Tab-separated table of C-alpha atoms in Angstrom:
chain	number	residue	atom	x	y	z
A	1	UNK	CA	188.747	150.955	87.832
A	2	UNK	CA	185.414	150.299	90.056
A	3	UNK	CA	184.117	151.765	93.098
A	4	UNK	CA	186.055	148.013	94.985
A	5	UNK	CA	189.240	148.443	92.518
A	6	UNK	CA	191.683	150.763	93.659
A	7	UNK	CA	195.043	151.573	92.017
A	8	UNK	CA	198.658	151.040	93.118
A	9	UNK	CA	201.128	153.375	92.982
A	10	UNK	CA	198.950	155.342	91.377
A	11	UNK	CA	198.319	153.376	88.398
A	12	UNK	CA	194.946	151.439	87.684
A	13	UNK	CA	194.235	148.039	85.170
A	14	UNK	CA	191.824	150.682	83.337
A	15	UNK	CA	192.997	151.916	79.527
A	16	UNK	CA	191.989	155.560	78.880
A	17	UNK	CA	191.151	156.711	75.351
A	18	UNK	CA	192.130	160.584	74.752
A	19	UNK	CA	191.452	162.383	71.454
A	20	UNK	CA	194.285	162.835	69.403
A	21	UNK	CA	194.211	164.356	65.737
A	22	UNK	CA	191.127	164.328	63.271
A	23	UNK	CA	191.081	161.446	61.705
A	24	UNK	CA	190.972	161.675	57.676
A	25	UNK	CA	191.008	159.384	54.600
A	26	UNK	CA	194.073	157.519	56.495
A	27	UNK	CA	191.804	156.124	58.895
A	28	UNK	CA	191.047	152.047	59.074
A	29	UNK	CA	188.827	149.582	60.414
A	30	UNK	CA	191.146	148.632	62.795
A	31	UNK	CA	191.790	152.751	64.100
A	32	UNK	CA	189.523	153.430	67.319
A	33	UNK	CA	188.526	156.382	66.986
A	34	UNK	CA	185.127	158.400	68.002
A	35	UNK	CA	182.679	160.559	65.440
A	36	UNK	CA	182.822	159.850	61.889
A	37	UNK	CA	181.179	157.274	59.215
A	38	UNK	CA	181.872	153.700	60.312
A	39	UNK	CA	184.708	151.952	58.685
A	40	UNK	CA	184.054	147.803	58.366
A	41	UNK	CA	186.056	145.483	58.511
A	42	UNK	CA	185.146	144.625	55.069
A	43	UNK	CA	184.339	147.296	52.806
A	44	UNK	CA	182.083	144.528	51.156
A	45	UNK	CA	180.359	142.944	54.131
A	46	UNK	CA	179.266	145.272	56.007
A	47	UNK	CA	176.421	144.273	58.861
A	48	UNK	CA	172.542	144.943	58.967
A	49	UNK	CA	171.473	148.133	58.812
A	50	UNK	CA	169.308	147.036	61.613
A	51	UNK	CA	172.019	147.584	64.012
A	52	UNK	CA	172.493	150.561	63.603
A	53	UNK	CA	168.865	152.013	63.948
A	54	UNK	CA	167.099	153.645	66.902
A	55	UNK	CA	164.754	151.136	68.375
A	56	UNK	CA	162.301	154.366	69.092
A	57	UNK	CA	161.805	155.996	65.789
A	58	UNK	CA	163.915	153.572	63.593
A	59	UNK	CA	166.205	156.710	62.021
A	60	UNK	CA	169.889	155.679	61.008
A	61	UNK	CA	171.684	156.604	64.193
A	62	UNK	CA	175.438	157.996	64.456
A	63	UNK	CA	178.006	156.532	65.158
A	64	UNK	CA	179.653	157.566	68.580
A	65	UNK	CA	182.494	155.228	68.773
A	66	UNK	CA	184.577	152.905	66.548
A	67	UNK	CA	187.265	150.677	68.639
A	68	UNK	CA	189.675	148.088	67.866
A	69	UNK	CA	189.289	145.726	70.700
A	70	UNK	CA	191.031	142.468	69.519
A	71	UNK	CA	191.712	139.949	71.957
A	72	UNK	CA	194.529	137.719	72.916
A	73	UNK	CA	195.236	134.180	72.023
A	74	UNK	CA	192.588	134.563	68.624
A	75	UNK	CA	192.850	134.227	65.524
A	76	UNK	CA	190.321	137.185	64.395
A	77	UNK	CA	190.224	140.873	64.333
A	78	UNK	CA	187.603	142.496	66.563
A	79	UNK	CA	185.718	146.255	66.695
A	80	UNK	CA	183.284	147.362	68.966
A	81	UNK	CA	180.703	149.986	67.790
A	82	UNK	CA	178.542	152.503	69.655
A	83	UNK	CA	175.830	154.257	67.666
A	84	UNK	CA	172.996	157.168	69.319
A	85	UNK	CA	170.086	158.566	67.668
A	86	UNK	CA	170.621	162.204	67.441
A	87	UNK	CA	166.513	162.952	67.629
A	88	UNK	CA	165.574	164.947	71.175
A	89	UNK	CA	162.815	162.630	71.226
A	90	UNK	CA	164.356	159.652	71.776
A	91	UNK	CA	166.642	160.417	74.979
A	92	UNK	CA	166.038	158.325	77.820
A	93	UNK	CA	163.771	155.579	75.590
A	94	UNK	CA	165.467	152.290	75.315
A	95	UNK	CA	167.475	151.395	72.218
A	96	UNK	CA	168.119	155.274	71.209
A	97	UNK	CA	171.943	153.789	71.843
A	98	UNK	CA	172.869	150.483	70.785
A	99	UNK	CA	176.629	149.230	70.333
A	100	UNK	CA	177.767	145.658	68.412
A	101	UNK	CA	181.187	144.002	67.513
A	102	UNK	CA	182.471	142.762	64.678
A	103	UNK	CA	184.930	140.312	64.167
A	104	UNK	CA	186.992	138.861	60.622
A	105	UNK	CA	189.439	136.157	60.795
A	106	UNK	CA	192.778	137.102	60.143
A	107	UNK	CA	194.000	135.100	57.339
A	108	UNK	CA	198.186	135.166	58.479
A	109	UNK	CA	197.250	134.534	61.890
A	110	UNK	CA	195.039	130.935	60.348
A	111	UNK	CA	197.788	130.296	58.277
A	112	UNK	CA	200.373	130.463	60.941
A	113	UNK	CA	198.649	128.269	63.121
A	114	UNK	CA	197.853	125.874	60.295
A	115	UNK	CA	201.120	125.709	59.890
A	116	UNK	CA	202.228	124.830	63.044
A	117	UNK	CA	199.681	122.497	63.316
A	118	UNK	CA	200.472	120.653	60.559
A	119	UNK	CA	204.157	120.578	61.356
A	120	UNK	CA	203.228	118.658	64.797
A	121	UNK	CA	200.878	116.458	62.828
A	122	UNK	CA	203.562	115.588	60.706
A	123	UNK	CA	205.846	115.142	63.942
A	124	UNK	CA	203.472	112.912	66.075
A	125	UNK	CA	203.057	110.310	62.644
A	126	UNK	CA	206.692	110.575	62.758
A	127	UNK	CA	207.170	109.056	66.216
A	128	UNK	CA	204.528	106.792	65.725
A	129	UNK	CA	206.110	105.439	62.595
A	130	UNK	CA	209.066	105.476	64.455
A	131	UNK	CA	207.865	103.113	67.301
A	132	UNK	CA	205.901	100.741	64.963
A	133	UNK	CA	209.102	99.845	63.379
A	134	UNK	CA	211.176	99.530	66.694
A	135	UNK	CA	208.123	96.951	67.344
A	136	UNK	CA	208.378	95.670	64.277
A	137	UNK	CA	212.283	95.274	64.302
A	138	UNK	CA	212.123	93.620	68.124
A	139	UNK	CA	209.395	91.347	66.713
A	140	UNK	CA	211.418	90.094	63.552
A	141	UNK	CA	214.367	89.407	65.281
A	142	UNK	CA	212.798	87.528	68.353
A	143	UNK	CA	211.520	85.201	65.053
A	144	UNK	CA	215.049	84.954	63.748
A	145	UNK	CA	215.822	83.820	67.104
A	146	UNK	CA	213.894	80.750	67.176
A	147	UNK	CA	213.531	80.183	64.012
A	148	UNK	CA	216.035	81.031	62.035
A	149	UNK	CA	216.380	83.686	59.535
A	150	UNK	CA	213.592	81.877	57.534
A	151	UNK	CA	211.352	84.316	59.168
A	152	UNK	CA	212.466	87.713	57.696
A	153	UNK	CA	210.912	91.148	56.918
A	154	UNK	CA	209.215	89.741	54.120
A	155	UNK	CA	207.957	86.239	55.670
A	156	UNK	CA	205.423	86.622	57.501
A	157	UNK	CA	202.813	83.822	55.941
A	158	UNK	CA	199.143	85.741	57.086
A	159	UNK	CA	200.676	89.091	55.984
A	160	UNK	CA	200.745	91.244	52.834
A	161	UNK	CA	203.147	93.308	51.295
A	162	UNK	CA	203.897	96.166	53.723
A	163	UNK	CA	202.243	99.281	53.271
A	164	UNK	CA	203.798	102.465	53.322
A	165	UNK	CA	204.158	104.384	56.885
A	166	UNK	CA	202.307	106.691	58.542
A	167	UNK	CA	204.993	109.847	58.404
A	168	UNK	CA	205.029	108.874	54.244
A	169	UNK	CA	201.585	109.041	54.097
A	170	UNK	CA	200.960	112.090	56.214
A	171	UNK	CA	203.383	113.904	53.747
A	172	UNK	CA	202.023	112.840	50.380
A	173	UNK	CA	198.563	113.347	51.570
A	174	UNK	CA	199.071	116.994	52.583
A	175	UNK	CA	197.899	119.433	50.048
A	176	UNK	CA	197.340	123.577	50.464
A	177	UNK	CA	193.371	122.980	50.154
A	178	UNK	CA	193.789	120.568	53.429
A	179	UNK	CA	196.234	123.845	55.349
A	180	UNK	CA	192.972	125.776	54.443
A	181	UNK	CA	190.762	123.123	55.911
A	182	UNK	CA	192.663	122.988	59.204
A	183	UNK	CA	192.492	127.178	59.489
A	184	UNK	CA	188.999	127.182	58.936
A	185	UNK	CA	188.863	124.369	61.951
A	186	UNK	CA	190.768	126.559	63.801
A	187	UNK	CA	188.581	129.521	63.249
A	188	UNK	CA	186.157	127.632	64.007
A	189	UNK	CA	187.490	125.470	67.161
A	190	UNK	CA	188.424	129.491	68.395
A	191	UNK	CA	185.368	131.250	67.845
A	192	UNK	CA	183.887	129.049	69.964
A	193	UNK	CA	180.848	127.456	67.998
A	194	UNK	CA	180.458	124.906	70.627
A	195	UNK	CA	178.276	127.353	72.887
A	196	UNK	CA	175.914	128.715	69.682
A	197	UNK	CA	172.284	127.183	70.386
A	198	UNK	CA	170.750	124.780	67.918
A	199	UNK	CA	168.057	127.395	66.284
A	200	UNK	CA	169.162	131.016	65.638
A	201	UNK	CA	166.427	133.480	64.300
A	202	UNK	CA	168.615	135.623	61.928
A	203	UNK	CA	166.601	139.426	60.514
A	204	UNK	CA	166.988	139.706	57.099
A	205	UNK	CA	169.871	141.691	55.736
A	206	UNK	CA	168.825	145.286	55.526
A	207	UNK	CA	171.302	147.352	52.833
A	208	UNK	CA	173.071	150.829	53.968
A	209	UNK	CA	172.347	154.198	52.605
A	210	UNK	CA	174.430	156.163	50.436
A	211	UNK	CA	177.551	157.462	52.566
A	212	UNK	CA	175.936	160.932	51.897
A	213	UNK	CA	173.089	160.624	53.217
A	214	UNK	CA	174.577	159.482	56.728
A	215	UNK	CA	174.671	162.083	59.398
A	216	UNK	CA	178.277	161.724	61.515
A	217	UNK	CA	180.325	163.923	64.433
A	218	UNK	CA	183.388	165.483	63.361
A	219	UNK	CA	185.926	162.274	63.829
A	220	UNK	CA	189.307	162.259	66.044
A	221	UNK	CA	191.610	159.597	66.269
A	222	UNK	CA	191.855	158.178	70.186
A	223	UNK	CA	195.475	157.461	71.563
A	224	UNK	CA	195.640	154.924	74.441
A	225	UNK	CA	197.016	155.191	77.999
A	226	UNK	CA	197.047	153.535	81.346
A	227	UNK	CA	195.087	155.530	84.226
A	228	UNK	CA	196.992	156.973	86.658
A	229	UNK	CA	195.175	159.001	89.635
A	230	UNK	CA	197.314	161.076	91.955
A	231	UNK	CA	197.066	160.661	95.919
A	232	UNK	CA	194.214	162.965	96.664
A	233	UNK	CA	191.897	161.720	94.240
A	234	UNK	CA	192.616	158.127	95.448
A	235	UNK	CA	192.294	158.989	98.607
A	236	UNK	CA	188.583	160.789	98.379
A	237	UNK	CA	187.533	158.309	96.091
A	238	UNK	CA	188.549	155.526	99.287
A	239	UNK	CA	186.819	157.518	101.268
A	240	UNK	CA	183.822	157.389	99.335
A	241	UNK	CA	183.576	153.759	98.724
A	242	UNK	CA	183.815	153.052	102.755
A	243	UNK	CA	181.170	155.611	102.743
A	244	UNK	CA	179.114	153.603	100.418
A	245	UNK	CA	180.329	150.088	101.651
A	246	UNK	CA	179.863	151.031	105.338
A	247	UNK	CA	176.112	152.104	104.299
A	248	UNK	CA	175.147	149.095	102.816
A	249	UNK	CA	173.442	145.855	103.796
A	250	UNK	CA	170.725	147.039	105.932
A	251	UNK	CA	168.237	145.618	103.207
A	252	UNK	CA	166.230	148.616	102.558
A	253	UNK	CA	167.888	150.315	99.576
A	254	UNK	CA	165.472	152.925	98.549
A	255	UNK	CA	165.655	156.748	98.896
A	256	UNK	CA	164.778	156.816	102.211
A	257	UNK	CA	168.198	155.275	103.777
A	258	UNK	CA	169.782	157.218	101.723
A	259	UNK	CA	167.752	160.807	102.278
A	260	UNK	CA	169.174	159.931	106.644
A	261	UNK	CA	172.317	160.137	105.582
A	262	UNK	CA	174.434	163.502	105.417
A	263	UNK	CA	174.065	164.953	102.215
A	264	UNK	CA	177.717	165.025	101.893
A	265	UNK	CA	178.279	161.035	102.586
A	266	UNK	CA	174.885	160.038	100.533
A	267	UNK	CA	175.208	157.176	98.625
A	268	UNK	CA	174.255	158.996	95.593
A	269	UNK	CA	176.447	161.590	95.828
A	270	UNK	CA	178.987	159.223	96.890
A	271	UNK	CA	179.128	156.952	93.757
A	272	UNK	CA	178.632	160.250	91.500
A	273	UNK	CA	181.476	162.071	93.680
A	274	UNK	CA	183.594	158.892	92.935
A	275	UNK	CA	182.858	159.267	89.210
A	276	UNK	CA	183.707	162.766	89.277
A	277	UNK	CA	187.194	162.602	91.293
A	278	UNK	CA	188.350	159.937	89.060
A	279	UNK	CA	187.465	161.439	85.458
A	280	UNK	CA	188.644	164.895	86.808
A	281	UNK	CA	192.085	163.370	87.382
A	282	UNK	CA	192.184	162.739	83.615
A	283	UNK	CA	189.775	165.074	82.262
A	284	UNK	CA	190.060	164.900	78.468
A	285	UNK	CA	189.223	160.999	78.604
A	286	UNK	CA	186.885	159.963	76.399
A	287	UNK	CA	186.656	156.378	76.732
A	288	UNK	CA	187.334	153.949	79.654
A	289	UNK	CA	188.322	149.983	78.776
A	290	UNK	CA	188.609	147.348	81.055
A	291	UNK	CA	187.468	144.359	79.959
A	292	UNK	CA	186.162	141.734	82.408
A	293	UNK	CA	186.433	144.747	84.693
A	294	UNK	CA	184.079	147.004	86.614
A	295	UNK	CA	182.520	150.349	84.920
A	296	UNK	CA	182.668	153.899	86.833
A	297	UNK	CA	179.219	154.406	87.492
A	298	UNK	CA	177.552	158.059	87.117
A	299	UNK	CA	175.085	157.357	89.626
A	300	UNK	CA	173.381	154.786	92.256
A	301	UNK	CA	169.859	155.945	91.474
A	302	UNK	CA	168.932	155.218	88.016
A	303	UNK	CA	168.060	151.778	86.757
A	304	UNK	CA	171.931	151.045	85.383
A	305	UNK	CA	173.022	152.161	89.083
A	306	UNK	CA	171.001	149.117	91.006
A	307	UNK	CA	171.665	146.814	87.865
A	308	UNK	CA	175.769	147.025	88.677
A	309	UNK	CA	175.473	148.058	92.530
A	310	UNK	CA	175.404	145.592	94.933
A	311	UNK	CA	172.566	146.387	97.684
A	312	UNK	CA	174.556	144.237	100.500
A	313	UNK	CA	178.100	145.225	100.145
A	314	UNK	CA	177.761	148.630	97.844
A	315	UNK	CA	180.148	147.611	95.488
A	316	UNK	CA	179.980	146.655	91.963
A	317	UNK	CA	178.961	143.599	90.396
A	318	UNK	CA	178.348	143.009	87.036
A	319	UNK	CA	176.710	139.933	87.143
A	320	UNK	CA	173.136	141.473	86.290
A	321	UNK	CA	174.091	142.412	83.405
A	322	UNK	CA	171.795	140.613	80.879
A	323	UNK	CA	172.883	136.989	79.399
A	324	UNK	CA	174.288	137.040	75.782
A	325	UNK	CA	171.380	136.515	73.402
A	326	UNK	CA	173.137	134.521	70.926
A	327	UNK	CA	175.123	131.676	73.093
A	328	UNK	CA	173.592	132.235	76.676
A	329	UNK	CA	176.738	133.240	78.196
A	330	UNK	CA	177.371	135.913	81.136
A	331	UNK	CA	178.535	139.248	79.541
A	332	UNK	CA	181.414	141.385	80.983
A	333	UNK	CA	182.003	144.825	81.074
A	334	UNK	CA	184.282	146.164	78.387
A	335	UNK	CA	184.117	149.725	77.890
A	336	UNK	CA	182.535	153.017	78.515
A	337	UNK	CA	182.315	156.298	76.652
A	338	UNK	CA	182.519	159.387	79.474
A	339	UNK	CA	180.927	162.917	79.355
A	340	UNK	CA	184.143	164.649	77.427
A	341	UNK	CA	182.990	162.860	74.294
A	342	UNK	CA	180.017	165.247	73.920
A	343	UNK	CA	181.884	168.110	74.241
A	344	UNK	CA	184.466	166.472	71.229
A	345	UNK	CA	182.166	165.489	69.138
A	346	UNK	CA	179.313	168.017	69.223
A	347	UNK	CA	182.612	170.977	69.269
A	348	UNK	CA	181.535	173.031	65.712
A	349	UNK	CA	178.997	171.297	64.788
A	350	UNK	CA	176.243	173.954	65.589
A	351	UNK	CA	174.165	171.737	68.121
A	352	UNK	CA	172.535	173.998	70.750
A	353	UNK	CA	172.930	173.088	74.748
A	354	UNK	CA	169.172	171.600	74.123
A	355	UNK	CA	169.243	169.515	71.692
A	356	UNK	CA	172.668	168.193	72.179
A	357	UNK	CA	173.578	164.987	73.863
A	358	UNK	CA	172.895	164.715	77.712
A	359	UNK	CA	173.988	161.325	79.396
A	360	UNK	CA	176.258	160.653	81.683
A	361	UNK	CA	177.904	157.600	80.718
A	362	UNK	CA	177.402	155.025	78.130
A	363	UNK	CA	178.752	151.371	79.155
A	364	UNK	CA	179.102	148.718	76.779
A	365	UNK	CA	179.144	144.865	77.610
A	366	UNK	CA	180.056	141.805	75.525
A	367	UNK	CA	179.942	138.268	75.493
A	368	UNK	CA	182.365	136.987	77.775
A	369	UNK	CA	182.856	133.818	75.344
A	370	UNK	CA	183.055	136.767	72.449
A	371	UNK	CA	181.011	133.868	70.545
A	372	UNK	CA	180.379	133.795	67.300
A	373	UNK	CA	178.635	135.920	65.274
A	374	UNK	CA	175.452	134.230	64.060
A	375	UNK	CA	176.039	134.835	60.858
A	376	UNK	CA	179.813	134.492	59.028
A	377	UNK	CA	180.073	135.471	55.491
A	378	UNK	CA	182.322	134.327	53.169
A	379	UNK	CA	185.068	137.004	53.910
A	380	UNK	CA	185.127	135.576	57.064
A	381	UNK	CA	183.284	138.608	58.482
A	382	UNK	CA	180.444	138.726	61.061
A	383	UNK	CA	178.810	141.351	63.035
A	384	UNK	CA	176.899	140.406	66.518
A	385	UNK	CA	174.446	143.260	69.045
A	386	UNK	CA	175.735	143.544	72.100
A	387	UNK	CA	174.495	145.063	75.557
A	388	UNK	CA	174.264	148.965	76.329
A	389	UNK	CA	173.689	150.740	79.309
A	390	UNK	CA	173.389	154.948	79.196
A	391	UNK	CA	173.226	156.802	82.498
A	392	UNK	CA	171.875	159.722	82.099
A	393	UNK	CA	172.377	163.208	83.272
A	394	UNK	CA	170.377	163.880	86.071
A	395	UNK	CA	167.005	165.915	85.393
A	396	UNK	CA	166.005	168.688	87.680
């Protein structure tokens, strides 16, 4: 749900993640789940340990968020991570929270489709064959026709002995090397390597740590509902969003338009107010997904707030949010981690009120293509960075 997407009856297109049970041994790849050590989709290929280090002090950061985020109409598995540095120093300084997917073709899904695809192969030689002997058939007996039957199958003087037919050779000639062939087309064809530019600058491949040496939250498993709001906190967050619309356009867009305003009809405390009445509604979420939809923004004034915010018509837009490194395509908003996460994760794990974590909202965006990681290993696996934006908690 965004500040311009309202629900009906109640019920928005946003997915809310709530904590459910710790999660222990049982846990897989393909569990989303927040805290923890990160689970790959490979045990043996896991990504760079690049990825998952803070930008500021380059410390192994921890992992925040693991979720299973596969896609329709692919043939690949898909997980979105979110990692933070857990140093005081490095709040606020860019890359202290970094998120990337990874993605492994799923081998039934490639055969299946292989399958299918060979099967309507085998169907389309199968007409043709069928129609080149109608023609064939017509042909011969338009000859016997006018010439007799001296002119048969087997008489034609500038031809040579007929060859076998497409649908015969189509079967003989398919093996299960050439079914593995097609799924790896398919992968490929799916993955979309058509939008990949022609040089990629790949870092080297940087090994993990020993898992005891990584530092990790206490981990929960997430179950998944739809977002419902009830009638009064629909209603104020309308309210504020005609505030905010109703406010906008003017051209100026810094503090002081907003300081003439009423302090309670601001536009700051108008997009915060709207963040509040909707998480409040369902206050043990953890994690908001809505892919190609709008984020719940903590606030208008930070750098994150103007990115999504649209000056003219106040509402959000997420078209600013910075091109896809690897193919050059827009990126969408997919997800966001909200403020109850801190209080899960950090919950007995003797971190003080100043040295815990202190944002507001973390928002993740991806690839709208979901392109190709640069690199694919052999296992089919690949990992690719993807955008971040933390708002944080207001300082005093």
């Amino acid at each position: 749900m965004s500040l311009d997407s309202h629900s009906v009856g109640g019920k928005t297109s946003v997915l809310l993640g709530y904590p459910d049970e710790p999660a222990g041994d049982n846990a897989s790849a393909l569990d989303t789940r927040i805290g923890g050590l990160p689970i790959w989709l490979n045990p043996s290929s896991p990504p760079t340990l690049g990825l998952a280090k803070c930008k500021s002090c380059s410390s192994v950061m921890t992992l925040l968020l693991q979720a299973y985020a596969a896609l329709e109409n692919t043939l690949y598995e898909r997980v979105i991570y979110v990692y933070a540095c857990k140093n005081v120093g490095c709040r606020r300084r860019p890359g202290s929270v970094r998120a990337f997917r990874g993605i492994m073709r799923d081998e039934d899904k490639m055969r299946a489709v292989a399958y299918k695809q060979k099967k309507e192969d085998e169907r389309r030689n199968r007409k043709a064959a069928e129609a080149a002997e109608r023609s064939r058939q017509q042909q011969a007996g338009l000859g016997n026709v006018l010439f007799g039957d001296g002119f048969g199958d087997d008489a034609n003087p500038f031809g040579g002995p007929p060859g076998p037919s497409l649908e015969s050779s189509a079967r003989a000639g398919t093996t299960m090397d050439e079914v593995e062939q097609v799924s790896e087309s398919l992968e490929r064809t799916n993955i979309d390597d058509a939008h990949r530019p022609d040089a990629i600058t790949q870092a080297p491949f940087e090994p993990w740590p020993p898992v005891e040496e990584l530092e990790s939250y206490k981990s929960w498993f997430l179950y998944v509902e739809s977002e419902y709001l009830t009638n009064k906190a629909e209603q104020n967050i309308n309210q504020r969003v005609e505030i905010l619309a109703s406010t906008s356009g003017s051209g100026n867009d810094g503090p002081d338009e907003w300081s003439a305003l009423p302090e309670s009809s601001s536009k700051i405390d108008s997009v915060f107010q709207n963040f509040a009445d909707t998480v409040s509604d369902n206050p043990e979420q953890v994690v908001r997904y809505e892919r190609k939809g709008s984020p719940l923004l903590y606030s208008k004034a930070d750098e994150i707030g103007r990115l999504f915010i649209n000056r003219y018509t106040g509402h959000c837009d997420n078209s600013l949010i910075p091109h896809c490194e690897l193919c050059g395509s827009v990126r969408v908003f997919e997800l966001q981690l909200t403020p109850y996460a801190i209080q899960v994760l950090e919950e007995g794990s003797g971190i003080d009120i100043l040295n815990g974590m202190e944002w507001g909202t973390i928002i993740v965006g991806t690839c709208q293509n979901d392109c190709v990681p640069s690199m694919i290993d052999e296992k089919g696996v690949g990992y690719q960075e993807e955008w971040v934006g933390v708002q944080w908690e207001e300082t005093k």
